[in-house]
mmCIF file of C-alpha atoms and ligand atoms in Angstrom:
data_model
loop_
_atom_site.group_PDB
_atom_site.id
_atom_site.type_symbol
_atom_site.label_atom_id
_atom_site.label_comp_id
_atom_site.label_asym_id
_atom_site.label_seq_id
_atom_site.Cartn_x
_atom_site.Cartn_y
_atom_site.Cartn_z
ATOM 1 C CA MET A 1 -10.631 94.523 86.901
ATOM 2 C CA PRO A 2 -7.803 96.243 85.002
ATOM 3 C CA LEU A 3 -5.026 93.992 83.655
ATOM 4 C CA PRO A 4 -1.218 94.611 83.660
ATOM 5 C CA VAL A 5 -1.354 96.470 80.309
ATOM 6 C CA ALA A 6 -3.553 99.227 81.779
ATOM 7 C CA HIS A 7 -1.633 99.370 85.065
ATOM 8 C CA GLY A 8 1.787 99.470 83.400
ATOM 9 C CA LEU A 9 0.823 102.167 80.909
ATOM 10 C CA LEU A 10 -0.874 104.270 83.595
ATOM 11 C CA GLY A 11 2.144 103.967 85.931
ATOM 12 C CA ALA A 12 4.422 105.080 83.102
ATOM 13 C CA SER A 13 2.031 107.956 82.226
ATOM 14 C CA VAL A 14 2.034 109.235 85.811
ATOM 15 C CA ALA A 15 5.829 109.000 85.937
ATOM 16 C CA ALA A 16 6.143 110.769 82.569
ATOM 17 C CA ALA A 17 3.879 113.570 83.798
ATOM 18 C CA LEU A 18 5.815 114.095 87.041
ATOM 19 C CA ARG A 19 9.436 113.536 85.994
ATOM 20 C CA GLN A 20 11.926 116.317 85.509
ATOM 21 C CA SER A 21 12.270 117.902 82.067
ATOM 22 C CA SER A 22 15.905 116.737 81.902
ATOM 23 C CA GLN A 23 14.640 113.132 81.938
ATOM 24 C CA SER A 24 12.062 113.642 79.191
ATOM 25 C CA ARG A 25 14.121 111.671 76.648
ATOM 26 C CA GLN A 26 15.004 108.795 78.945
ATOM 27 C CA TRP A 27 12.868 105.690 78.558
ATOM 28 C CA ARG A 28 14.457 103.435 81.201
ATOM 29 C CA PRO A 29 12.828 105.223 84.179
ATOM 30 C CA LEU A 30 9.457 104.846 82.452
ATOM 31 C CA TRP A 31 9.865 101.064 82.115
ATOM 32 C CA ILE A 32 10.821 100.780 85.768
ATOM 33 C CA ARG A 33 7.806 102.836 86.815
ATOM 34 C CA ALA A 34 5.537 100.881 84.489
ATOM 35 C CA PHE A 35 6.725 97.758 86.318
ATOM 36 C CA LEU A 36 5.976 99.422 89.675
ATOM 37 C CA GLY A 37 2.485 100.152 88.349
ATOM 38 C CA VAL A 38 1.960 96.390 87.970
ATOM 39 C CA CYS A 39 3.572 95.324 91.274
ATOM 40 C CA PRO A 40 0.507 95.427 93.578
ATOM 41 C CA ASP A 41 -1.009 92.541 91.592
ATOM 42 C CA PHE A 42 1.845 90.252 92.635
ATOM 43 C CA ASP A 43 -0.428 89.527 95.592
ATOM 44 C CA TYR A 44 -1.815 86.829 93.265
ATOM 45 C CA VAL A 45 1.358 84.886 94.082
ATOM 46 C CA LEU A 46 0.293 84.764 97.736
ATOM 47 C CA ASN A 47 -3.070 83.385 96.609
ATOM 48 C CA TRP A 48 -1.480 80.763 94.344
ATOM 49 C CA LEU A 49 0.775 79.669 97.188
ATOM 50 C CA GLN A 50 -2.341 79.446 99.368
ATOM 51 C CA ILE A 51 -0.583 81.307 102.176
ATOM 52 C CA SER A 52 -3.013 81.544 105.126
ATOM 53 C CA GLY A 53 -5.721 80.114 102.879
ATOM 54 C CA GLY A 54 -5.552 82.831 100.184
ATOM 55 C CA GLY A 55 -7.834 85.898 99.898
ATOM 56 C CA TRP A 56 -4.852 88.287 99.509
ATOM 57 C CA HIS A 57 -5.876 89.968 96.256
ATOM 58 C CA HIS A 58 -6.663 93.702 96.626
ATOM 59 C CA GLY A 59 -5.360 93.535 100.205
ATOM 60 C CA PHE A 60 -2.259 95.211 101.682
ATOM 61 C CA THR A 61 -0.411 95.539 98.339
ATOM 62 C CA HIS A 62 -3.234 97.829 97.182
ATOM 63 C CA SER A 63 -2.813 100.286 100.083
ATOM 64 C CA ILE A 64 -1.415 103.818 99.998
ATOM 65 C CA LEU A 65 1.193 102.804 102.592
ATOM 66 C CA PHE A 66 2.443 99.928 100.413
ATOM 67 C CA ALA A 67 2.851 102.363 97.494
ATOM 68 C CA LEU A 68 4.888 104.702 99.709
ATOM 69 C CA LEU A 69 7.074 101.871 101.014
ATOM 70 C CA LEU A 70 7.645 100.490 97.510
ATOM 71 C CA GLY A 71 8.521 104.001 96.319
ATOM 72 C CA MET A 72 11.124 104.306 99.089
ATOM 73 C CA ILE A 73 12.567 100.855 98.369
ATOM 74 C CA ALA A 74 12.747 101.521 94.604
ATOM 75 C CA ALA A 75 14.435 104.903 95.120
ATOM 76 C CA SER A 76 17.046 103.385 97.432
ATOM 77 C CA VAL A 77 17.643 100.378 95.119
ATOM 78 C CA PHE A 78 18.337 102.771 92.226
ATOM 79 C CA GLY A 79 20.505 105.004 94.426
ATOM 80 C CA GLU A 80 18.203 108.010 94.152
ATOM 81 C CA LYS A 81 18.172 109.867 97.433
ATOM 82 C CA LYS A 82 15.837 112.724 96.478
ATOM 83 C CA VAL A 83 12.314 112.984 97.925
ATOM 84 C CA ARG A 84 11.146 113.671 94.358
ATOM 85 C CA SER A 85 12.294 110.183 93.294
ATOM 86 C CA VAL A 86 10.364 108.557 96.149
ATOM 87 C CA ILE A 87 7.272 110.543 95.130
ATOM 88 C CA LEU A 88 7.675 109.476 91.475
ATOM 89 C CA TYR A 89 8.061 105.777 92.276
ATOM 90 C CA SER A 90 5.224 105.913 94.822
ATOM 91 C CA ALA A 91 2.938 107.755 92.390
ATOM 92 C CA ALA A 92 3.524 105.090 89.723
ATOM 93 C CA THR A 93 2.552 102.414 92.253
ATOM 94 C CA VAL A 94 -0.412 104.272 93.720
ATOM 95 C CA SER A 95 -1.822 104.781 90.201
ATOM 96 C CA HIS A 96 -2.499 101.030 90.285
ATOM 97 C CA THR A 97 -4.320 101.280 93.602
ATOM 98 C CA LEU A 98 -6.474 104.168 92.408
ATOM 99 C CA LEU A 99 -7.334 102.551 89.054
ATOM 100 C CA ASP A 100 -8.477 99.404 90.857
ATOM 101 C CA PHE A 101 -10.388 101.592 93.326
ATOM 102 C CA LEU A 102 -12.208 103.233 90.409
ATOM 103 C CA MET A 103 -12.815 100.176 88.255
ATOM 104 C CA THR A 104 -12.790 96.980 90.268
ATOM 105 C CA GLU A 105 -15.824 94.748 90.361
ATOM 106 C CA SER A 106 -14.488 92.906 93.425
ATOM 107 C CA ARG A 107 -15.349 93.917 96.977
ATOM 108 C CA GLY A 108 -12.798 96.746 96.743
ATOM 109 C CA VAL A 109 -9.193 97.544 97.687
ATOM 110 C CA ALA A 110 -7.632 97.900 101.154
ATOM 111 C CA LEU A 111 -6.673 101.570 100.579
ATOM 112 C CA TRP A 112 -5.987 102.414 104.207
ATOM 113 C CA TRP A 113 -4.339 99.185 105.388
ATOM 114 C CA PRO A 114 -2.981 98.732 108.117
ATOM 115 C CA PHE A 115 -5.302 101.251 109.792
ATOM 116 C CA THR A 116 -8.370 99.427 108.538
ATOM 117 C CA ASP A 117 -8.952 96.293 106.463
ATOM 118 C CA HIS A 118 -12.107 97.839 104.995
ATOM 119 C CA ARG A 119 -12.221 97.495 101.189
ATOM 120 C CA TYR A 120 -13.058 100.621 99.175
ATOM 121 C CA LYS A 121 -14.335 100.953 95.602
ATOM 122 C CA LEU A 122 -16.195 103.509 93.525
ATOM 123 C CA SER A 123 -17.987 101.096 91.184
ATOM 124 C CA LEU A 124 -17.973 103.515 88.270
ATOM 125 C CA PRO A 125 -19.509 102.187 85.047
ATOM 126 C CA ASN A 126 -16.674 100.180 83.510
ATOM 127 C CA PRO A 127 -15.780 101.166 79.927
ATOM 128 C CA ILE A 128 -14.198 97.720 79.361
ATOM 129 C CA ASP A 129 -15.986 94.399 79.640
ATOM 130 C CA TYR A 130 -13.668 92.344 81.839
ATOM 131 C CA THR A 131 -15.531 89.047 81.671
ATOM 132 C CA TRP A 132 -13.608 86.159 80.180
ATOM 133 C CA SER A 133 -14.573 82.604 79.391
ATOM 134 C CA ASN A 134 -14.148 79.677 81.772
ATOM 135 C CA VAL A 135 -14.931 77.144 79.056
ATOM 136 C CA SER A 136 -11.318 76.365 78.156
ATOM 137 C CA LEU A 137 -7.805 77.689 78.709
ATOM 138 C CA TRP A 138 -7.643 78.605 75.010
ATOM 139 C CA GLN A 139 -10.872 80.628 75.126
ATOM 140 C CA ALA A 140 -9.790 82.347 78.360
ATOM 141 C CA THR A 141 -6.433 83.246 76.745
ATOM 142 C CA VAL A 142 -8.184 84.680 73.685
ATOM 143 C CA ASP A 143 -10.473 86.773 75.910
ATOM 144 C CA VAL A 144 -7.576 88.062 78.059
ATOM 145 C CA LEU A 145 -5.645 89.005 74.901
ATOM 146 C CA ARG A 146 -8.746 90.807 73.564
ATOM 147 C CA ILE A 147 -9.129 92.764 76.821
ATOM 148 C CA SER A 148 -5.383 93.566 76.868
ATOM 149 C CA LEU A 149 -5.638 94.907 73.314
ATOM 150 C CA ILE A 150 -8.560 97.168 74.295
ATOM 151 C CA GLU A 151 -6.541 98.427 77.293
ATOM 152 C CA LEU A 152 -3.595 99.080 74.977
ATOM 153 C CA MET A 153 -5.811 101.122 72.646
ATOM 154 C CA ILE A 154 -7.119 103.213 75.559
ATOM 155 C CA PHE A 155 -4.014 103.676 77.733
ATOM 156 C CA ALA A 156 -1.166 103.804 75.161
ATOM 157 C CA PRO A 157 -2.492 107.068 73.606
ATOM 158 C CA ILE A 158 -2.632 108.580 77.125
ATOM 159 C CA LEU A 159 1.076 107.767 77.653
ATOM 160 C CA LEU A 160 2.010 109.077 74.207
ATOM 161 C CA LEU A 161 0.060 112.281 74.819
ATOM 162 C CA VAL A 162 1.773 112.865 78.188
ATOM 163 C CA VAL A 163 5.237 112.211 76.681
ATOM 164 C CA LEU A 164 4.483 114.539 73.765
ATOM 165 C CA VAL A 165 3.204 117.365 75.988
ATOM 166 C CA ARG A 166 6.230 117.037 78.317
ATOM 167 C CA ARG A 167 8.612 117.223 75.341
ATOM 168 C CA LEU A 168 6.847 120.281 73.944
ATOM 169 C CA LEU A 169 6.980 121.970 77.359
ATOM 170 C CA ALA A 170 10.686 121.059 77.757
ATOM 171 C CA LYS A 171 11.420 122.491 74.292
ATOM 172 C CA HIS A 172 9.471 125.626 75.123
ATOM 173 C CA SER A 173 11.315 126.172 78.405
ATOM 174 C CA VAL A 174 14.709 125.706 76.670
ATOM 175 C CA ALA A 175 13.703 128.195 73.963
ATOM 176 C CA ALA A 176 12.390 130.740 76.498
HETATM 177 ZN ZN1 ZN B 1 -4.640 95.373 91.331
#
């Protein structure tokens, strides 16, 4: 199950790929969209609070509709009234849903909530070993840090590559 490092970097990568050339040197929108890429996992809070007995993870916050709604809310909070902004914020959020759909080892994500509660997953071979120790809090922390570092090594180059390509394209279009 991907951790916040992978989700944040992927959300930022999607946003960097889709944003307008005029924004290619602005980092603040990327941080916001990286945060949106992590948001669906705040359903853990509902589990910790034991609301309705738990079992919320990978539920409604991992649906396409939730990503669209969050995109609309984010665009209105930041005063951006363009459809393009809603698409950008939604895409950053839905990248989380799709990565979990591809990589989760759980029973799947509720992609099409509220139309169906069925959980979907692809169960592709996972390139990262997401098992961590239950022996002690220290050992679990070490394992989570190790996994986060591996995610950083995989997903940070993707973000850097997207940013670099967008800058080259922006330069090219200015020169043309
Ligand atoms: Zn998730």
